[in-house]
């Protein structure tokens, strides 16, 4: 069982939010849900926003896949009162590793994702630099590729289908982008958003093992070192995503309006559902 107060990545501990506090001041609170057969399940609540409010605890959770949950894990998630699970995985991923648990689930009918790096990993000219470049390209593409899924996710939040849990395979890329967009929309400072994303690095070993197992099916000579940039959360990946959104739409809020089709009233409903205080 992991400690509820794990050691933060160095860059998260040192990230200054711009108000005299470090991201660690607000991120180093108990938020993990310890699991035996799953990992990377944590509460997105507790973070302060720029306008003096705070993201509510116990309403929105992010996770890796739920296919290996034990009965005790299912009971632990049941105790969260989850009303809806949003599964961001492809049809193939869901078919290979169907989730356990009887929660109401939303998923999208789609077959391929840029977050599935099998093609890049299979390239015989692959280097550590090209893998990192591919990851940044993936993050630039995810807000467009996953727009239908992200629109469904924020619509369900606006409808107060909470507590809600959303996940992909490792809980880092598709899930990490969704979490970052939501936290930014709520007004959480960018350094704290990045620090939350980097918390996935506490489970890099599990994520790397998952990625290596999957990717070796396409390249049986693949060395574990080449998987590290795929499995690891890097601030530059999230920076690339935000830069792409802001270049195209101007802001995350405009992306949510113009690309995800949410009205101003719906955004107000999301904030009312997920923010407390003031």
PDB file of N, CA, C and O in Angstrom, residues 144-210:
ATOM      1  N   UNK A 144      -7.663  17.465 -29.808  1.00  0.00           N
ATOM      2  CA  UNK A 144      -8.515  17.303 -30.993  1.00  0.00           C
ATOM      3  C   UNK A 144      -9.003  15.869 -31.121  1.00  0.00           C
ATOM      4  O   UNK A 144     -10.197  15.622 -31.316  1.00  0.00           O
ATOM      5  N   UNK A 145      -8.087  14.926 -31.015  1.00  0.00           N
ATOM      6  CA  UNK A 145      -8.462  13.519 -31.170  1.00  0.00           C
ATOM      7  C   UNK A 145      -9.503  13.070 -30.154  1.00  0.00           C
ATOM      8  O   UNK A 145     -10.425  12.318 -30.478  1.00  0.00           O
ATOM      9  N   UNK A 146      -9.366  13.536 -28.929  1.00  0.00           N
ATOM     10  CA  UNK A 146     -10.252  13.105 -27.851  1.00  0.00           C
ATOM     11  C   UNK A 146     -11.401  14.096 -27.593  1.00  0.00           C
ATOM     12  O   UNK A 146     -12.081  13.992 -26.575  1.00  0.00           O
ATOM     13  N   UNK A 147     -11.630  15.019 -28.525  1.00  0.00           N
ATOM     14  CA  UNK A 147     -12.633  16.056 -28.277  1.00  0.00           C
ATOM     15  C   UNK A 147     -14.013  15.469 -27.999  1.00  0.00           C
ATOM     16  O   UNK A 147     -14.734  15.958 -27.105  1.00  0.00           O
ATOM     17  N   UNK A 148     -14.424  14.447 -28.716  1.00  0.00           N
ATOM     18  CA  UNK A 148     -15.749  13.860 -28.479  1.00  0.00           C
ATOM     19  C   UNK A 148     -15.840  13.284 -27.071  1.00  0.00           C
ATOM     20  O   UNK A 148     -16.856  13.439 -26.380  1.00  0.00           O
ATOM     21  N   UNK A 149     -14.775  12.597 -26.648  1.00  0.00           N
ATOM     22  CA  UNK A 149     -14.770  12.013 -25.310  1.00  0.00           C
ATOM     23  C   UNK A 149     -14.712  13.093 -24.241  1.00  0.00           C
ATOM     24  O   UNK A 149     -15.424  13.029 -23.231  1.00  0.00           O
ATOM     25  N   UNK A 150     -13.873  14.092 -24.457  1.00  0.00           N
ATOM     26  CA  UNK A 150     -13.765  15.168 -23.469  1.00  0.00           C
ATOM     27  C   UNK A 150     -15.072  15.963 -23.381  1.00  0.00           C
ATOM     28  O   UNK A 150     -15.465  16.414 -22.302  1.00  0.00           O
ATOM     29  N   UNK A 151     -15.754  16.122 -24.527  1.00  0.00           N
ATOM     30  CA  UNK A 151     -17.050  16.804 -24.501  1.00  0.00           C
ATOM     31  C   UNK A 151     -18.053  16.011 -23.672  1.00  0.00           C
ATOM     32  O   UNK A 151     -18.805  16.584 -22.866  1.00  0.00           O
ATOM     33  N   UNK A 152     -18.067  14.700 -23.846  1.00  0.00           N
ATOM     34  CA  UNK A 152     -18.975  13.870 -23.046  1.00  0.00           C
ATOM     35  C   UNK A 152     -18.628  13.962 -21.575  1.00  0.00           C
ATOM     36  O   UNK A 152     -19.518  14.032 -20.714  1.00  0.00           O
ATOM     37  N   UNK A 153     -17.333  13.969 -21.261  1.00  0.00           N
ATOM     38  CA  UNK A 153     -16.893  14.043 -19.871  1.00  0.00           C
ATOM     39  C   UNK A 153     -17.357  15.340 -19.215  1.00  0.00           C
ATOM     40  O   UNK A 153     -17.943  15.320 -18.122  1.00  0.00           O
ATOM     41  N   UNK A 154     -17.124  16.469 -19.874  1.00  0.00           N
ATOM     42  CA  UNK A 154     -17.503  17.732 -19.238  1.00  0.00           C
ATOM     43  C   UNK A 154     -19.013  17.917 -19.215  1.00  0.00           C
ATOM     44  O   UNK A 154     -19.553  18.537 -18.289  1.00  0.00           O
ATOM     45  N   UNK A 155     -19.723  17.350 -20.198  1.00  0.00           N
ATOM     46  CA  UNK A 155     -21.189  17.410 -20.147  1.00  0.00           C
ATOM     47  C   UNK A 155     -21.726  16.666 -18.944  1.00  0.00           C
ATOM     48  O   UNK A 155     -22.659  17.119 -18.276  1.00  0.00           O
ATOM     49  N   UNK A 156     -21.126  15.511 -18.652  1.00  0.00           N
ATOM     50  CA  UNK A 156     -21.601  14.734 -17.502  1.00  0.00           C
ATOM     51  C   UNK A 156     -21.266  15.423 -16.186  1.00  0.00           C
ATOM     52  O   UNK A 156     -22.007  15.324 -15.212  1.00  0.00           O
ATOM     53  N   UNK A 157     -20.129  16.131 -16.149  1.00  0.00           N
ATOM     54  CA  UNK A 157     -19.806  16.923 -14.957  1.00  0.00           C
ATOM     55  C   UNK A 157     -20.823  18.055 -14.799  1.00  0.00           C
ATOM     56  O   UNK A 157     -21.347  18.298 -13.711  1.00  0.00           O
ATOM     57  N   UNK A 158     -21.128  18.745 -15.913  1.00  0.00           N
ATOM     58  CA  UNK A 158     -22.106  19.828 -15.860  1.00  0.00           C
ATOM     59  C   UNK A 158     -23.474  19.335 -15.409  1.00  0.00           C
ATOM     60  O   UNK A 158     -24.220  20.060 -14.735  1.00  0.00           O
ATOM     61  N   UNK A 159     -23.792  18.089 -15.757  1.00  0.00           N
ATOM     62  CA  UNK A 159     -25.072  17.497 -15.360  1.00  0.00           C
ATOM     63  C   UNK A 159     -25.038  16.960 -13.929  1.00  0.00           C
ATOM     64  O   UNK A 159     -26.029  16.403 -13.459  1.00  0.00           O
ATOM     65  N   UNK A 160     -23.891  17.131 -13.258  1.00  0.00           N
ATOM     66  CA  UNK A 160     -23.718  16.713 -11.863  1.00  0.00           C
ATOM     67  C   UNK A 160     -23.806  15.196 -11.691  1.00  0.00           C
ATOM     68  O   UNK A 160     -24.298  14.705 -10.674  1.00  0.00           O
ATOM     69  N   UNK A 161     -23.309  14.458 -12.689  1.00  0.00           N
ATOM     70  CA  UNK A 161     -23.221  12.997 -12.567  1.00  0.00           C
ATOM     71  C   UNK A 161     -21.979  12.646 -11.748  1.00  0.00           C
ATOM     72  O   UNK A 161     -21.049  11.986 -12.222  1.00  0.00           O
ATOM     73  N   UNK A 162     -21.950  13.101 -10.538  1.00  0.00           N
ATOM     74  CA  UNK A 162     -20.797  12.993  -9.653  1.00  0.00           C
ATOM     75  C   UNK A 162     -21.177  12.227  -8.389  1.00  0.00           C
ATOM     76  O   UNK A 162     -22.351  12.247  -7.997  1.00  0.00           O
ATOM     77  N   UNK A 163     -20.219  11.573  -7.775  1.00  0.00           N
ATOM     78  CA  UNK A 163     -18.802  11.462  -8.112  1.00  0.00           C
ATOM     79  C   UNK A 163     -18.579  10.685  -9.422  1.00  0.00           C
ATOM     80  O   UNK A 163     -19.291   9.721  -9.709  1.00  0.00           O
ATOM     81  N   UNK A 164     -17.582  11.098 -10.152  1.00  0.00           N
ATOM     82  CA  UNK A 164     -17.269  10.526 -11.462  1.00  0.00           C
ATOM     83  C   UNK A 164     -15.796  10.138 -11.488  1.00  0.00           C
ATOM     84  O   UNK A 164     -14.951  10.855 -10.952  1.00  0.00           O
ATOM     85  N   UNK A 165     -15.508   9.007 -12.134  1.00  0.00           N
ATOM     86  CA  UNK A 165     -14.143   8.525 -12.308  1.00  0.00           C
ATOM     87  C   UNK A 165     -13.872   8.412 -13.801  1.00  0.00           C
ATOM     88  O   UNK A 165     -14.680   7.826 -14.527  1.00  0.00           O
ATOM     89  N   UNK A 166     -12.757   8.975 -14.276  1.00  0.00           N
ATOM     90  CA  UNK A 166     -12.387   8.809 -15.679  1.00  0.00           C
ATOM     91  C   UNK A 166     -10.987   8.213 -15.761  1.00  0.00           C
ATOM     92  O   UNK A 166     -10.144   8.439 -14.892  1.00  0.00           O
ATOM     93  N   UNK A 167     -10.760   7.428 -16.807  1.00  0.00           N
ATOM     94  CA  UNK A 167      -9.478   6.719 -16.907  1.00  0.00           C
ATOM     95  C   UNK A 167      -9.193   6.334 -18.349  1.00  0.00           C
ATOM     96  O   UNK A 167     -10.074   6.308 -19.208  1.00  0.00           O
ATOM     97  N   UNK A 168      -7.922   5.993 -18.608  1.00  0.00           N
ATOM     98  CA  UNK A 168      -7.519   5.379 -19.873  1.00  0.00           C
ATOM     99  C   UNK A 168      -6.760   4.101 -19.519  1.00  0.00           C
ATOM    100  O   UNK A 168      -7.180   3.372 -18.625  1.00  0.00           O
ATOM    101  N   UNK A 169      -5.662   3.810 -20.196  1.00  0.00           N
ATOM    102  CA  UNK A 169      -4.924   2.579 -19.918  1.00  0.00           C
ATOM    103  C   UNK A 169      -3.967   2.749 -18.742  1.00  0.00           C
ATOM    104  O   UNK A 169      -4.003   1.980 -17.777  1.00  0.00           O
ATOM    105  N   UNK A 170      -3.112   3.747 -18.805  1.00  0.00           N
ATOM    106  CA  UNK A 170      -2.124   3.994 -17.763  1.00  0.00           C
ATOM    107  C   UNK A 170      -2.554   5.137 -16.841  1.00  0.00           C
ATOM    108  O   UNK A 170      -2.028   5.292 -15.744  1.00  0.00           O
ATOM    109  N   UNK A 171      -3.511   5.938 -17.287  1.00  0.00           N
ATOM    110  CA  UNK A 171      -3.958   7.065 -16.479  1.00  0.00           C
ATOM    111  C   UNK A 171      -3.027   8.253 -16.565  1.00  0.00           C
ATOM    112  O   UNK A 171      -2.971   9.068 -15.653  1.00  0.00           O
ATOM    113  N   UNK A 172      -2.300   8.385 -17.692  1.00  0.00           N
ATOM    114  CA  UNK A 172      -1.320   9.461 -17.820  1.00  0.00           C
ATOM    115  C   UNK A 172      -1.589  10.383 -18.992  1.00  0.00           C
ATOM    116  O   UNK A 172      -1.564  11.603 -18.829  1.00  0.00           O
ATOM    117  N   UNK A 173      -1.850   9.845 -20.186  1.00  0.00           N
ATOM    118  CA  UNK A 173      -1.905  10.663 -21.393  1.00  0.00           C
ATOM    119  C   UNK A 173      -3.322  11.188 -21.667  1.00  0.00           C
ATOM    120  O   UNK A 173      -3.600  12.358 -21.432  1.00  0.00           O
ATOM    121  N   UNK A 174      -4.217  10.347 -22.129  1.00  0.00           N
ATOM    122  CA  UNK A 174      -5.593  10.799 -22.366  1.00  0.00           C
ATOM    123  C   UNK A 174      -6.227  11.295 -21.069  1.00  0.00           C
ATOM    124  O   UNK A 174      -6.892  12.338 -21.039  1.00  0.00           O
ATOM    125  N   UNK A 175      -5.981  10.552 -19.989  1.00  0.00           N
ATOM    126  CA  UNK A 175      -6.502  10.960 -18.682  1.00  0.00           C
ATOM    127  C   UNK A 175      -5.801  12.214 -18.183  1.00  0.00           C
ATOM    128  O   UNK A 175      -6.438  13.123 -17.647  1.00  0.00           O
ATOM    129  N   UNK A 176      -4.484  12.276 -18.340  1.00  0.00           N
ATOM    130  CA  UNK A 176      -3.731  13.424 -17.858  1.00  0.00           C
ATOM    131  C   UNK A 176      -4.113  14.707 -18.563  1.00  0.00           C
ATOM    132  O   UNK A 176      -4.213  15.769 -17.930  1.00  0.00           O
ATOM    133  N   UNK A 177      -4.345  14.641 -19.877  1.00  0.00           N
ATOM    134  CA  UNK A 177      -4.776  15.819 -20.616  1.00  0.00           C
ATOM    135  C   UNK A 177      -6.169  16.249 -20.161  1.00  0.00           C
ATOM    136  O   UNK A 177      -6.430  17.440 -19.945  1.00  0.00           O
ATOM    137  N   UNK A 178      -7.084  15.295 -20.003  1.00  0.00           N
ATOM    138  CA  UNK A 178      -8.432  15.635 -19.533  1.00  0.00           C
ATOM    139  C   UNK A 178      -8.381  16.312 -18.171  1.00  0.00           C
ATOM    140  O   UNK A 178      -9.027  17.344 -17.940  1.00  0.00           O
ATOM    141  N   UNK A 179      -7.597  15.748 -17.249  1.00  0.00           N
ATOM    142  CA  UNK A 179      -7.485  16.330 -15.907  1.00  0.00           C
ATOM    143  C   UNK A 179      -6.906  17.734 -15.972  1.00  0.00           C
ATOM    144  O   UNK A 179      -7.388  18.652 -15.290  1.00  0.00           O
ATOM    145  N   UNK A 180      -5.876  17.921 -16.792  1.00  0.00           N
ATOM    146  CA  UNK A 180      -5.242  19.233 -16.896  1.00  0.00           C
ATOM    147  C   UNK A 180      -6.199  20.273 -17.467  1.00  0.00           C
ATOM    148  O   UNK A 180      -6.260  21.415 -16.988  1.00  0.00           O
ATOM    149  N   UNK A 181      -6.965  19.900 -18.472  1.00  0.00           N
ATOM    150  CA  UNK A 181      -7.925  20.829 -19.062  1.00  0.00           C
ATOM    151  C   UNK A 181      -9.009  21.217 -18.060  1.00  0.00           C
ATOM    152  O   UNK A 181      -9.399  22.392 -17.960  1.00  0.00           O
ATOM    153  N   UNK A 182      -9.494  20.238 -17.300  1.00  0.00           N
ATOM    154  CA  UNK A 182     -10.541  20.519 -16.318  1.00  0.00           C
ATOM    155  C   UNK A 182     -10.015  21.414 -15.206  1.00  0.00           C
ATOM    156  O   UNK A 182     -10.656  22.398 -14.821  1.00  0.00           O
ATOM    157  N   UNK A 183      -8.841  21.080 -14.666  1.00  0.00           N
ATOM    158  CA  UNK A 183      -8.283  21.901 -13.593  1.00  0.00           C
ATOM    159  C   UNK A 183      -8.021  23.326 -14.070  1.00  0.00           C
ATOM    160  O   UNK A 183      -8.264  24.295 -13.345  1.00  0.00           O
ATOM    161  N   UNK A 184      -7.517  23.467 -15.296  1.00  0.00           N
ATOM    162  CA  UNK A 184      -7.284  24.805 -15.837  1.00  0.00           C
ATOM    163  C   UNK A 184      -8.606  25.555 -15.972  1.00  0.00           C
ATOM    164  O   UNK A 184      -8.699  26.746 -15.627  1.00  0.00           O
ATOM    165  N   UNK A 185      -9.640  24.895 -16.463  1.00  0.00           N
ATOM    166  CA  UNK A 185     -10.951  25.524 -16.603  1.00  0.00           C
ATOM    167  C   UNK A 185     -11.498  25.988 -15.262  1.00  0.00           C
ATOM    168  O   UNK A 185     -12.180  27.019 -15.169  1.00  0.00           O
ATOM    169  N   UNK A 186     -11.165  25.261 -14.203  1.00  0.00           N
ATOM    170  CA  UNK A 186     -11.631  25.616 -12.866  1.00  0.00           C
ATOM    171  C   UNK A 186     -10.838  26.765 -12.255  1.00  0.00           C
ATOM    172  O   UNK A 186     -11.225  27.286 -11.212  1.00  0.00           O
ATOM    173  N   UNK A 187      -9.718  27.138 -12.891  1.00  0.00           N
ATOM    174  CA  UNK A 187      -8.920  28.237 -12.378  1.00  0.00           C
ATOM    175  C   UNK A 187      -7.775  27.820 -11.486  1.00  0.00           C
ATOM    176  O   UNK A 187      -7.203  28.665 -10.783  1.00  0.00           O
ATOM    177  N   UNK A 188      -7.392  26.548 -11.512  1.00  0.00           N
ATOM    178  CA  UNK A 188      -6.228  26.102 -10.743  1.00  0.00           C
ATOM    179  C   UNK A 188      -4.966  26.640 -11.421  1.00  0.00           C
ATOM    180  O   UNK A 188      -4.837  26.565 -12.653  1.00  0.00           O
ATOM    181  N   UNK A 189      -4.029  27.219 -10.671  1.00  0.00           N
ATOM    182  CA  UNK A 189      -2.804  27.754 -11.280  1.00  0.00           C
ATOM    183  C   UNK A 189      -2.068  26.701 -12.097  1.00  0.00           C
ATOM    184  O   UNK A 189      -2.031  25.522 -11.731  1.00  0.00           O
ATOM    185  N   UNK A 190      -1.485  27.145 -13.199  1.00  0.00           N
ATOM    186  CA  UNK A 190      -0.861  26.208 -14.142  1.00  0.00           C
ATOM    187  C   UNK A 190       0.228  25.360 -13.491  1.00  0.00           C
ATOM    188  O   UNK A 190       0.339  24.160 -13.768  1.00  0.00           O
ATOM    189  N   UNK A 191       1.042  25.939 -12.602  1.00  0.00           N
ATOM    190  CA  UNK A 191       2.100  25.155 -11.966  1.00  0.00           C
ATOM    191  C   UNK A 191       1.524  24.018 -11.136  1.00  0.00           C
ATOM    192  O   UNK A 191       2.100  22.927 -11.068  1.00  0.00           O
ATOM    193  N   UNK A 192       0.370  24.251 -10.508  1.00  0.00           N
ATOM    194  CA  UNK A 192      -0.265  23.195  -9.720  1.00  0.00           C
ATOM    195  C   UNK A 192      -0.852  22.128 -10.635  1.00  0.00           C
ATOM    196  O   UNK A 192      -0.807  20.934 -10.332  1.00  0.00           O
ATOM    197  N   UNK A 193      -1.403  22.562 -11.775  1.00  0.00           N
ATOM    198  CA  UNK A 193      -1.923  21.603 -12.759  1.00  0.00           C
ATOM    199  C   UNK A 193      -0.802  20.675 -13.218  1.00  0.00           C
ATOM    200  O   UNK A 193      -0.972  19.445 -13.279  1.00  0.00           O
ATOM    201  N   UNK A 194       0.352  21.239 -13.522  1.00  0.00           N
ATOM    202  CA  UNK A 194       1.492  20.433 -13.969  1.00  0.00           C
ATOM    203  C   UNK A 194       1.967  19.521 -12.849  1.00  0.00           C
ATOM    204  O   UNK A 194       2.282  18.341 -13.073  1.00  0.00           O
ATOM    205  N   UNK A 195       2.018  20.037 -11.632  1.00  0.00           N
ATOM    206  CA  UNK A 195       2.461  19.214 -10.502  1.00  0.00           C
ATOM    207  C   UNK A 195       1.529  18.041 -10.278  1.00  0.00           C
ATOM    208  O   UNK A 195       1.972  16.927  -9.975  1.00  0.00           O
ATOM    209  N   UNK A 196       0.214  18.250 -10.433  1.00  0.00           N
ATOM    210  CA  UNK A 196      -0.726  17.131 -10.318  1.00  0.00           C
ATOM    211  C   UNK A 196      -0.446  16.093 -11.397  1.00  0.00           C
ATOM    212  O   UNK A 196      -0.414  14.885 -11.122  1.00  0.00           O
ATOM    213  N   UNK A 197      -0.222  16.533 -12.614  1.00  0.00           N
ATOM    214  CA  UNK A 197       0.107  15.623 -13.707  1.00  0.00           C
ATOM    215  C   UNK A 197       1.350  14.802 -13.392  1.00  0.00           C
ATOM    216  O   UNK A 197       1.395  13.588 -13.619  1.00  0.00           O
ATOM    217  N   UNK A 198       2.376  15.453 -12.817  1.00  0.00           N
ATOM    218  CA  UNK A 198       3.635  14.767 -12.530  1.00  0.00           C
ATOM    219  C   UNK A 198       3.524  13.745 -11.406  1.00  0.00           C
ATOM    220  O   UNK A 198       4.422  12.915 -11.228  1.00  0.00           O
ATOM    221  N   UNK A 199       2.428  13.760 -10.646  1.00  0.00           N
ATOM    222  CA  UNK A 199       2.255  12.751  -9.600  1.00  0.00           C
ATOM    223  C   UNK A 199       2.225  11.338 -10.178  1.00  0.00           C
ATOM    224  O   UNK A 199       2.537  10.368  -9.485  1.00  0.00           O
ATOM    225  N   UNK A 200       1.875  11.210 -11.449  1.00  0.00           N
ATOM    226  CA  UNK A 200       1.892   9.890 -12.077  1.00  0.00           C
ATOM    227  C   UNK A 200       3.277   9.262 -12.029  1.00  0.00           C
ATOM    228  O   UNK A 200       3.414   8.038 -12.062  1.00  0.00           O
ATOM    229  N   UNK A 201       4.324  10.078 -11.922  1.00  0.00           N
ATOM    230  CA  UNK A 201       5.675   9.522 -11.883  1.00  0.00           C
ATOM    231  C   UNK A 201       5.940   8.688 -10.637  1.00  0.00           C
ATOM    232  O   UNK A 201       6.942   7.968 -10.576  1.00  0.00           O
ATOM    233  N   UNK A 202       5.065   8.751  -9.645  1.00  0.00           N
ATOM    234  CA  UNK A 202       5.221   7.864  -8.495  1.00  0.00           C
ATOM    235  C   UNK A 202       4.903   6.417  -8.856  1.00  0.00           C
ATOM    236  O   UNK A 202       5.266   5.499  -8.130  1.00  0.00           O
ATOM    237  N   UNK A 203       4.216   6.221  -9.984  1.00  0.00           N
ATOM    238  CA  UNK A 203       3.865   4.864 -10.399  1.00  0.00           C
ATOM    239  C   UNK A 203       4.482   4.549 -11.758  1.00  0.00           C
ATOM    240  O   UNK A 203       3.975   3.727 -12.509  1.00  0.00           O
ATOM    241  N   UNK A 204       5.622   5.198 -12.064  1.00  0.00           N
ATOM    242  CA  UNK A 204       6.265   4.984 -13.354  1.00  0.00           C
ATOM    243  C   UNK A 204       6.634   3.524 -13.571  1.00  0.00           C
ATOM    244  O   UNK A 204       6.564   3.006 -14.691  1.00  0.00           O
ATOM    245  N   UNK A 205       7.024   2.825 -12.499  1.00  0.00           N
ATOM    246  CA  UNK A 205       7.412   1.417 -12.653  1.00  0.00           C
ATOM    247  C   UNK A 205       6.251   0.597 -13.196  1.00  0.00           C
ATOM    248  O   UNK A 205       6.414  -0.197 -14.124  1.00  0.00           O
ATOM    249  N   UNK A 206       5.049   0.783 -12.610  1.00  0.00           N
ATOM    250  CA  UNK A 206       3.887   0.050 -13.112  1.00  0.00           C
ATOM    251  C   UNK A 206       3.550   0.478 -14.526  1.00  0.00           C
ATOM    252  O   UNK A 206       3.228  -0.347 -15.388  1.00  0.00           O
ATOM    253  N   UNK A 207       3.610   1.794 -14.788  1.00  0.00           N
ATOM    254  CA  UNK A 207       3.281   2.303 -16.114  1.00  0.00           C
ATOM    255  C   UNK A 207       4.266   1.779 -17.158  1.00  0.00           C
ATOM    256  O   UNK A 207       3.873   1.394 -18.267  1.00  0.00           O
ATOM    257  N   UNK A 208       5.562   1.745 -16.823  1.00  0.00           N
ATOM    258  CA  UNK A 208       6.569   1.255 -17.764  1.00  0.00           C
ATOM    259  C   UNK A 208       6.368  -0.222 -18.055  1.00  0.00           C
ATOM    260  O   UNK A 208       6.505  -0.670 -19.200  1.00  0.00           O
ATOM    261  N   UNK A 209       6.053  -0.997 -17.027  1.00  0.00           N
ATOM    262  CA  UNK A 209       5.809  -2.425 -17.233  1.00  0.00           C
ATOM    263  C   UNK A 209       4.605  -2.637 -18.145  1.00  0.00           C
ATOM    264  O   UNK A 209       4.626  -3.482 -19.051  1.00  0.00           O
ATOM    265  N   UNK A 210       3.549  -1.868 -17.925  1.00  0.00           N
ATOM    266  CA  UNK A 210       2.349  -1.957 -18.760  1.00  0.00           C
ATOM    267  C   UNK A 210       2.690  -1.602 -20.204  1.00  0.00           C
ATOM    268  O   UNK A 210       2.313  -2.315 -21.140  1.00  0.00           O
TER     269      UNK A 210
END
